[in-house]
mmCIF file of C-alpha atoms in Angstrom:
data_model
loop_
_atom_site.group_PDB
_atom_site.id
_atom_site.type_symbol
_atom_site.label_atom_id
_atom_site.label_comp_id
_atom_site.label_asym_id
_atom_site.label_seq_id
_atom_site.Cartn_x
_atom_site.Cartn_y
_atom_site.Cartn_z
ATOM 1 C CA UNK E 1 190.805 50.738 -40.895
ATOM 2 C CA UNK E 2 191.654 49.911 -44.452
ATOM 3 C CA UNK E 3 188.987 50.267 -47.148
ATOM 4 C CA UNK E 4 186.920 47.049 -46.887
ATOM 5 C CA UNK E 5 186.174 44.801 -49.531
ATOM 6 C CA UNK E 6 182.925 42.855 -49.805
ATOM 7 C CA UNK E 7 183.807 39.281 -49.308
ATOM 8 C CA UNK E 8 182.824 36.488 -51.802
ATOM 9 C CA UNK E 9 180.858 34.122 -49.724
ATOM 10 C CA UNK E 10 180.527 30.607 -51.031
ATOM 11 C CA UNK E 11 177.029 29.919 -52.612
ATOM 12 C CA UNK E 12 175.016 27.184 -51.124
ATOM 13 C CA UNK E 13 173.107 24.538 -53.130
ATOM 14 C CA UNK E 14 174.155 26.300 -56.332
ATOM 15 C CA UNK E 15 172.726 29.589 -55.471
ATOM 16 C CA UNK E 16 174.861 32.722 -55.695
ATOM 17 C CA UNK E 17 174.883 34.715 -52.500
ATOM 18 C CA UNK E 18 173.029 38.060 -52.539
ATOM 19 C CA UNK E 19 174.855 41.327 -52.010
ATOM 20 C CA UNK E 20 173.336 41.599 -48.436
ATOM 21 C CA UNK E 21 174.532 38.331 -47.397
ATOM 22 C CA UNK E 22 178.048 38.980 -48.837
ATOM 23 C CA UNK E 23 177.870 42.407 -46.879
ATOM 24 C CA UNK E 24 176.745 40.637 -43.600
ATOM 25 C CA UNK E 25 179.639 38.251 -43.951
ATOM 26 C CA UNK E 26 182.133 41.082 -44.092
ATOM 27 C CA UNK E 27 180.418 43.051 -41.410
ATOM 28 C CA UNK E 28 180.470 39.983 -39.184
ATOM 29 C CA UNK E 29 184.309 39.720 -39.715
ATOM 30 C CA UNK E 30 184.881 43.290 -38.854
ATOM 31 C CA UNK E 31 182.758 42.986 -35.552
ATOM 32 C CA UNK E 32 184.576 39.801 -34.601
ATOM 33 C CA UNK E 33 187.919 41.272 -35.315
ATOM 34 C CA UNK E 34 186.854 44.516 -33.297
ATOM 35 C CA UNK E 35 187.137 46.921 -36.280
ATOM 36 C CA UNK E 36 183.557 47.769 -35.607
ATOM 37 C CA UNK E 37 184.048 48.780 -32.004
ATOM 38 C CA UNK E 38 181.826 46.954 -29.148
ATOM 39 C CA UNK E 39 179.188 49.355 -28.170
ATOM 40 C CA UNK E 40 179.662 51.785 -31.156
ATOM 41 C CA UNK E 41 176.702 53.353 -32.954
ATOM 42 C CA UNK E 42 176.213 51.851 -36.433
ATOM 43 C CA UNK E 43 176.076 54.663 -38.870
ATOM 44 C CA UNK E 44 174.432 53.040 -41.887
ATOM 45 C CA UNK E 45 175.173 56.023 -44.110
ATOM 46 C CA UNK E 46 179.019 55.917 -43.431
ATOM 47 C CA UNK E 47 179.059 52.342 -43.834
ATOM 48 C CA UNK E 48 177.317 52.147 -47.153
ATOM 49 C CA UNK E 49 179.821 54.738 -48.333
ATOM 50 C CA UNK E 50 182.843 52.846 -46.927
ATOM 51 C CA UNK E 51 181.552 49.660 -48.752
ATOM 52 C CA UNK E 52 180.377 51.486 -51.801
ATOM 53 C CA UNK E 53 176.758 50.144 -51.722
ATOM 54 C CA UNK E 54 173.313 51.665 -51.541
ATOM 55 C CA UNK E 55 171.548 52.028 -48.215
ATOM 56 C CA UNK E 56 168.930 49.200 -48.570
ATOM 57 C CA UNK E 57 171.421 46.119 -48.851
ATOM 58 C CA UNK E 58 173.527 47.700 -46.067
ATOM 59 C CA UNK E 59 170.386 48.007 -43.670
ATOM 60 C CA UNK E 60 169.552 44.302 -44.489
ATOM 61 C CA UNK E 61 172.993 43.194 -44.027
ATOM 62 C CA UNK E 62 173.347 44.789 -40.509
ATOM 63 C CA UNK E 63 169.790 43.615 -39.523
ATOM 64 C CA UNK E 64 171.055 39.995 -40.293
ATOM 65 C CA UNK E 65 173.494 40.391 -37.523
ATOM 66 C CA UNK E 66 170.878 41.004 -34.828
ATOM 67 C CA UNK E 67 169.650 37.414 -34.376
ATOM 68 C CA UNK E 68 173.501 36.429 -33.922
ATOM 69 C CA UNK E 69 173.784 38.835 -31.068
ATOM 70 C CA UNK E 70 176.582 40.833 -32.511
ATOM 71 C CA UNK E 71 174.302 43.906 -33.345
ATOM 72 C CA UNK E 72 171.520 45.343 -31.300
ATOM 73 C CA UNK E 73 168.467 47.356 -32.505
ATOM 74 C CA UNK E 74 166.369 49.674 -30.228
ATOM 75 C CA UNK E 75 163.551 51.760 -31.378
ATOM 76 C CA UNK E 76 164.298 55.347 -31.903
ATOM 77 C CA UNK E 77 168.167 54.540 -31.373
ATOM 78 C CA UNK E 78 168.793 52.418 -34.209
ATOM 79 C CA UNK E 79 171.643 49.845 -34.484
ATOM 80 C CA UNK E 80 174.659 49.472 -31.938
ATOM 81 C CA UNK E 81 177.521 46.959 -32.052
ATOM 82 C CA UNK E 82 176.824 44.619 -29.079
ATOM 83 C CA UNK E 83 178.974 45.681 -26.128
ATOM 84 C CA UNK E 84 181.364 43.395 -24.527
ATOM 85 C CA UNK E 85 181.879 42.947 -20.693
ATOM 86 C CA UNK E 86 183.278 40.430 -18.171
ATOM 87 C CA UNK E 87 179.849 39.378 -17.111
ATOM 88 C CA UNK E 88 178.728 38.825 -20.811
ATOM 89 C CA UNK E 89 181.748 36.796 -21.335
ATOM 90 C CA UNK E 90 181.208 34.705 -18.383
ATOM 91 C CA UNK E 91 177.383 34.126 -19.470
ATOM 92 C CA UNK E 92 178.433 33.234 -22.916
ATOM 93 C CA UNK E 93 181.085 30.734 -21.329
ATOM 94 C CA UNK E 94 178.464 28.953 -19.037
ATOM 95 C CA UNK E 95 175.911 28.843 -21.923
ATOM 96 C CA UNK E 96 178.555 27.193 -24.258
ATOM 97 C CA UNK E 97 179.606 24.722 -21.725
ATOM 98 C CA UNK E 98 176.175 23.643 -20.890
ATOM 99 C CA UNK E 99 174.738 23.592 -24.421
ATOM 100 C CA UNK E 100 177.872 22.357 -26.456
ATOM 101 C CA UNK E 101 178.360 19.300 -23.820
ATOM 102 C CA UNK E 102 174.798 18.446 -24.209
ATOM 103 C CA UNK E 103 175.113 18.434 -27.981
ATOM 104 C CA UNK E 104 178.176 16.211 -27.871
ATOM 105 C CA UNK E 105 176.297 13.837 -25.434
ATOM 106 C CA UNK E 106 173.432 13.466 -27.683
ATOM 107 C CA UNK E 107 175.729 12.961 -30.697
ATOM 108 C CA UNK E 108 177.547 10.224 -28.791
ATOM 109 C CA UNK E 109 174.367 8.404 -28.110
ATOM 110 C CA UNK E 110 172.678 8.956 -31.454
ATOM 111 C CA UNK E 111 175.087 9.376 -34.300
ATOM 112 C CA UNK E 112 176.704 6.965 -36.642
ATOM 113 C CA UNK E 113 180.000 6.358 -38.269
ATOM 114 C CA UNK E 114 179.627 9.299 -40.637
ATOM 115 C CA UNK E 115 179.531 11.634 -37.744
ATOM 116 C CA UNK E 116 182.763 10.172 -36.513
ATOM 117 C CA UNK E 117 184.552 10.754 -39.759
ATOM 118 C CA UNK E 118 183.352 14.369 -39.968
ATOM 119 C CA UNK E 119 184.480 15.017 -36.545
ATOM 120 C CA UNK E 120 187.976 13.570 -37.050
ATOM 121 C CA UNK E 121 188.285 15.420 -40.323
ATOM 122 C CA UNK E 122 187.413 18.607 -38.588
ATOM 123 C CA UNK E 123 190.050 17.972 -35.938
ATOM 124 C CA UNK E 124 192.603 17.282 -38.502
ATOM 125 C CA UNK E 125 192.095 20.734 -40.107
ATOM 126 C CA UNK E 126 191.999 22.919 -37.168
ATOM 127 C CA UNK E 127 195.172 21.022 -35.820
ATOM 128 C CA UNK E 128 197.259 21.322 -38.945
ATOM 129 C CA UNK E 129 196.175 25.077 -39.687
ATOM 130 C CA UNK E 130 198.536 27.685 -37.976
ATOM 131 C CA UNK E 131 197.563 31.265 -36.553
ATOM 132 C CA UNK E 132 199.900 34.006 -37.332
ATOM 133 C CA UNK E 133 199.308 37.002 -35.304
ATOM 134 C CA UNK E 134 200.549 39.169 -38.006
ATOM 135 C CA UNK E 135 198.421 37.827 -40.802
ATOM 136 C CA UNK E 136 194.694 38.600 -40.194
ATOM 137 C CA UNK E 137 193.588 36.280 -42.958
ATOM 138 C CA UNK E 138 195.168 33.163 -41.363
ATOM 139 C CA UNK E 139 193.435 34.168 -37.850
ATOM 140 C CA UNK E 140 190.149 34.249 -39.934
ATOM 141 C CA UNK E 141 190.742 30.681 -41.469
ATOM 142 C CA UNK E 142 191.792 29.037 -38.320
ATOM 143 C CA UNK E 143 188.825 30.663 -36.487
ATOM 144 C CA UNK E 144 186.485 29.347 -39.128
ATOM 145 C CA UNK E 145 188.065 25.691 -38.787
ATOM 146 C CA UNK E 146 187.882 26.044 -35.181
ATOM 147 C CA UNK E 147 184.161 26.770 -35.155
ATOM 148 C CA UNK E 148 183.494 23.965 -37.514
ATOM 149 C CA UNK E 149 185.198 21.563 -35.358
ATOM 150 C CA UNK E 150 183.295 22.441 -32.246
ATOM 151 C CA UNK E 151 180.032 22.422 -34.272
ATOM 152 C CA UNK E 152 181.021 19.058 -35.810
ATOM 153 C CA UNK E 153 181.340 17.607 -32.227
ATOM 154 C CA UNK E 154 177.708 18.220 -31.654
ATOM 155 C CA UNK E 155 176.291 17.813 -35.285
ATOM 156 C CA UNK E 156 175.239 14.268 -34.491
ATOM 157 C CA UNK E 157 172.706 15.256 -31.947
ATOM 158 C CA UNK E 158 169.931 15.770 -34.509
ATOM 159 C CA UNK E 159 168.648 18.895 -32.790
ATOM 160 C CA UNK E 160 168.891 21.781 -35.241
ATOM 161 C CA UNK E 161 167.912 24.468 -32.668
ATOM 162 C CA UNK E 162 170.369 23.316 -30.137
ATOM 163 C CA UNK E 163 173.083 23.570 -32.900
ATOM 164 C CA UNK E 164 171.992 26.841 -33.848
ATOM 165 C CA UNK E 165 172.384 28.250 -30.200
ATOM 166 C CA UNK E 166 175.887 26.537 -29.887
ATOM 167 C CA UNK E 167 177.039 28.172 -33.322
ATOM 168 C CA UNK E 168 175.693 31.740 -32.007
ATOM 169 C CA UNK E 169 177.355 31.242 -28.529
ATOM 170 C CA UNK E 170 180.698 30.033 -30.251
ATOM 171 C CA UNK E 171 180.744 33.353 -32.623
ATOM 172 C CA UNK E 172 180.119 35.535 -29.544
ATOM 173 C CA UNK E 173 182.959 33.672 -27.722
ATOM 174 C CA UNK E 174 185.211 34.111 -30.895
ATOM 175 C CA UNK E 175 184.818 37.785 -30.685
ATOM 176 C CA UNK E 176 186.310 37.986 -27.238
ATOM 177 C CA UNK E 177 189.148 35.663 -28.293
ATOM 178 C CA UNK E 178 189.896 37.766 -31.264
ATOM 179 C CA UNK E 179 189.745 41.205 -29.537
ATOM 180 C CA UNK E 180 191.632 39.999 -26.492
ATOM 181 C CA UNK E 181 194.091 37.775 -28.650
ATOM 182 C CA UNK E 182 195.079 35.328 -26.165
ATOM 183 C CA UNK E 183 195.748 32.749 -28.684
ATOM 184 C CA UNK E 184 199.484 32.391 -27.954
ATOM 185 C CA UNK E 185 198.553 31.324 -24.176
ATOM 186 C CA UNK E 186 196.339 28.429 -25.513
ATOM 187 C CA UNK E 187 197.775 27.176 -28.747
ATOM 188 C CA UNK E 188 199.556 24.080 -27.640
ATOM 189 C CA UNK E 189 197.202 23.303 -24.843
ATOM 190 C CA UNK E 190 193.988 23.763 -26.926
ATOM 191 C CA UNK E 191 195.164 21.530 -29.664
ATOM 192 C CA UNK E 192 195.981 18.841 -27.210
ATOM 193 C CA UNK E 193 192.616 19.248 -25.764
ATOM 194 C CA UNK E 194 190.815 19.246 -29.010
ATOM 195 C CA UNK E 195 192.593 15.963 -29.858
ATOM 196 C CA UNK E 196 191.492 14.359 -26.377
ATOM 197 C CA UNK E 197 187.758 15.498 -26.765
ATOM 198 C CA UNK E 198 187.289 14.149 -30.279
ATOM 199 C CA UNK E 199 189.144 10.736 -29.410
ATOM 200 C CA UNK E 200 186.839 10.234 -26.234
ATOM 201 C CA UNK E 201 183.933 11.252 -28.670
ATOM 202 C CA UNK E 202 184.528 8.772 -31.365
ATOM 203 C CA UNK E 203 185.371 6.087 -28.640
ATOM 204 C CA UNK E 204 181.960 6.824 -27.469
ATOM 205 C CA UNK E 205 183.231 7.462 -23.978
ATOM 206 C CA UNK E 206 180.284 9.853 -23.369
ATOM 207 C CA UNK E 207 181.229 10.988 -19.555
ATOM 208 C CA UNK E 208 184.814 11.586 -20.428
ATOM 209 C CA UNK E 209 184.190 13.584 -23.662
ATOM 210 C CA UNK E 210 181.657 15.779 -22.057
ATOM 211 C CA UNK E 211 183.799 16.503 -19.160
ATOM 212 C CA UNK E 212 186.883 17.124 -21.226
ATOM 213 C CA UNK E 213 184.626 19.604 -23.322
ATOM 214 C CA UNK E 214 183.347 21.475 -20.432
ATOM 215 C CA UNK E 215 186.807 22.007 -18.872
ATOM 216 C CA UNK E 216 188.117 22.931 -22.365
ATOM 217 C CA UNK E 217 185.548 25.777 -22.779
ATOM 218 C CA UNK E 218 185.710 26.897 -19.112
ATOM 219 C CA UNK E 219 189.350 27.111 -19.239
ATOM 220 C CA UNK E 220 189.365 29.340 -22.404
ATOM 221 C CA UNK E 221 186.562 31.500 -20.859
ATOM 222 C CA UNK E 222 188.478 31.943 -17.505
ATOM 223 C CA UNK E 223 191.689 33.089 -19.458
ATOM 224 C CA UNK E 224 189.867 35.557 -21.528
ATOM 225 C CA UNK E 225 188.080 36.966 -18.521
ATOM 226 C CA UNK E 226 191.315 37.569 -16.685
ATOM 227 C CA UNK E 227 192.820 39.178 -19.669
ATOM 228 C CA UNK E 228 189.801 41.515 -19.740
ATOM 229 C CA UNK E 229 189.783 42.241 -16.197
ATOM 230 C CA UNK E 230 193.634 43.309 -16.127
ATOM 231 C CA UNK E 231 193.870 44.955 -19.606
ATOM 232 C CA UNK E 232 194.137 48.714 -19.663
ATOM 233 C CA UNK E 233 191.973 48.839 -22.759
ATOM 234 C CA UNK E 234 188.972 47.688 -20.788
ATOM 235 C CA UNK E 235 189.262 49.754 -17.531
ATOM 236 C CA UNK E 236 187.068 52.582 -16.842
#
C-alpha cells in the first residue's frame, strides 16, 4: 500500500477538524477500500509510524471507528478490523432494507418541498458522476455521492437515531461493494433504479417508493453475496 496522506476533511460550522478526525476519515477509507484487511489486527504503533503521527491521536482515530462497526475492540486483545462474511452481508442487507425504507416512508409522509429538492439534487449528482475502476479517487467521490443520495431519501423522517443507523449500515454495505468491486454489473441498472425511487418519492407515492427501494437494496445485496460465495479470495 502506498504511503498514506492524512486527508483534509471539510470543517463543519467553521471549526477546523482535529488531527484525530482527519486520521479517522483516512482510516475509514482504507478499511472501506480493503487496504486494512478485514479481520486483521490493528497495530497502532505501525499505523502511527505509517501516518507519521503520535500514538495518542492514532488511538483516538481508531476508537472512533468502533461505533461505526468498522473496527472491533476486545479487552486484552485490542483493536481488530471487523471481519466480513456472507452472513454479515446478508444481515446488513436485511437491516438496510428495513430501516431505509422506514425512513423513506416517514419522509414521504412528513417532509416538505425542501426535502424533495435535496433528494433530487442528490440524485442528479450521483447520476452524473462516473466511477472509473482504475481511479480510486473517482470511486471514493462516487461512493460519497451515493451515500448522500440514500441518506437524502430518508432525511425528511425527522428521526436522527434512525438516520444514524441507516448511515452506519450503508457504510458497512459500501465496504463489501468496494472490496468485491461489482460496480460494472450494476452501473446502468442502479442508475435507473435510483431515478425511479426518487421520482416515486417526490410524487409522494409511498407504497411504490418503499417497494422500489427495498428491491434495489436487496438486489445489490444478492449480487454481492453471490460474488463473495464464488470468489476464490473468500474460500477457505
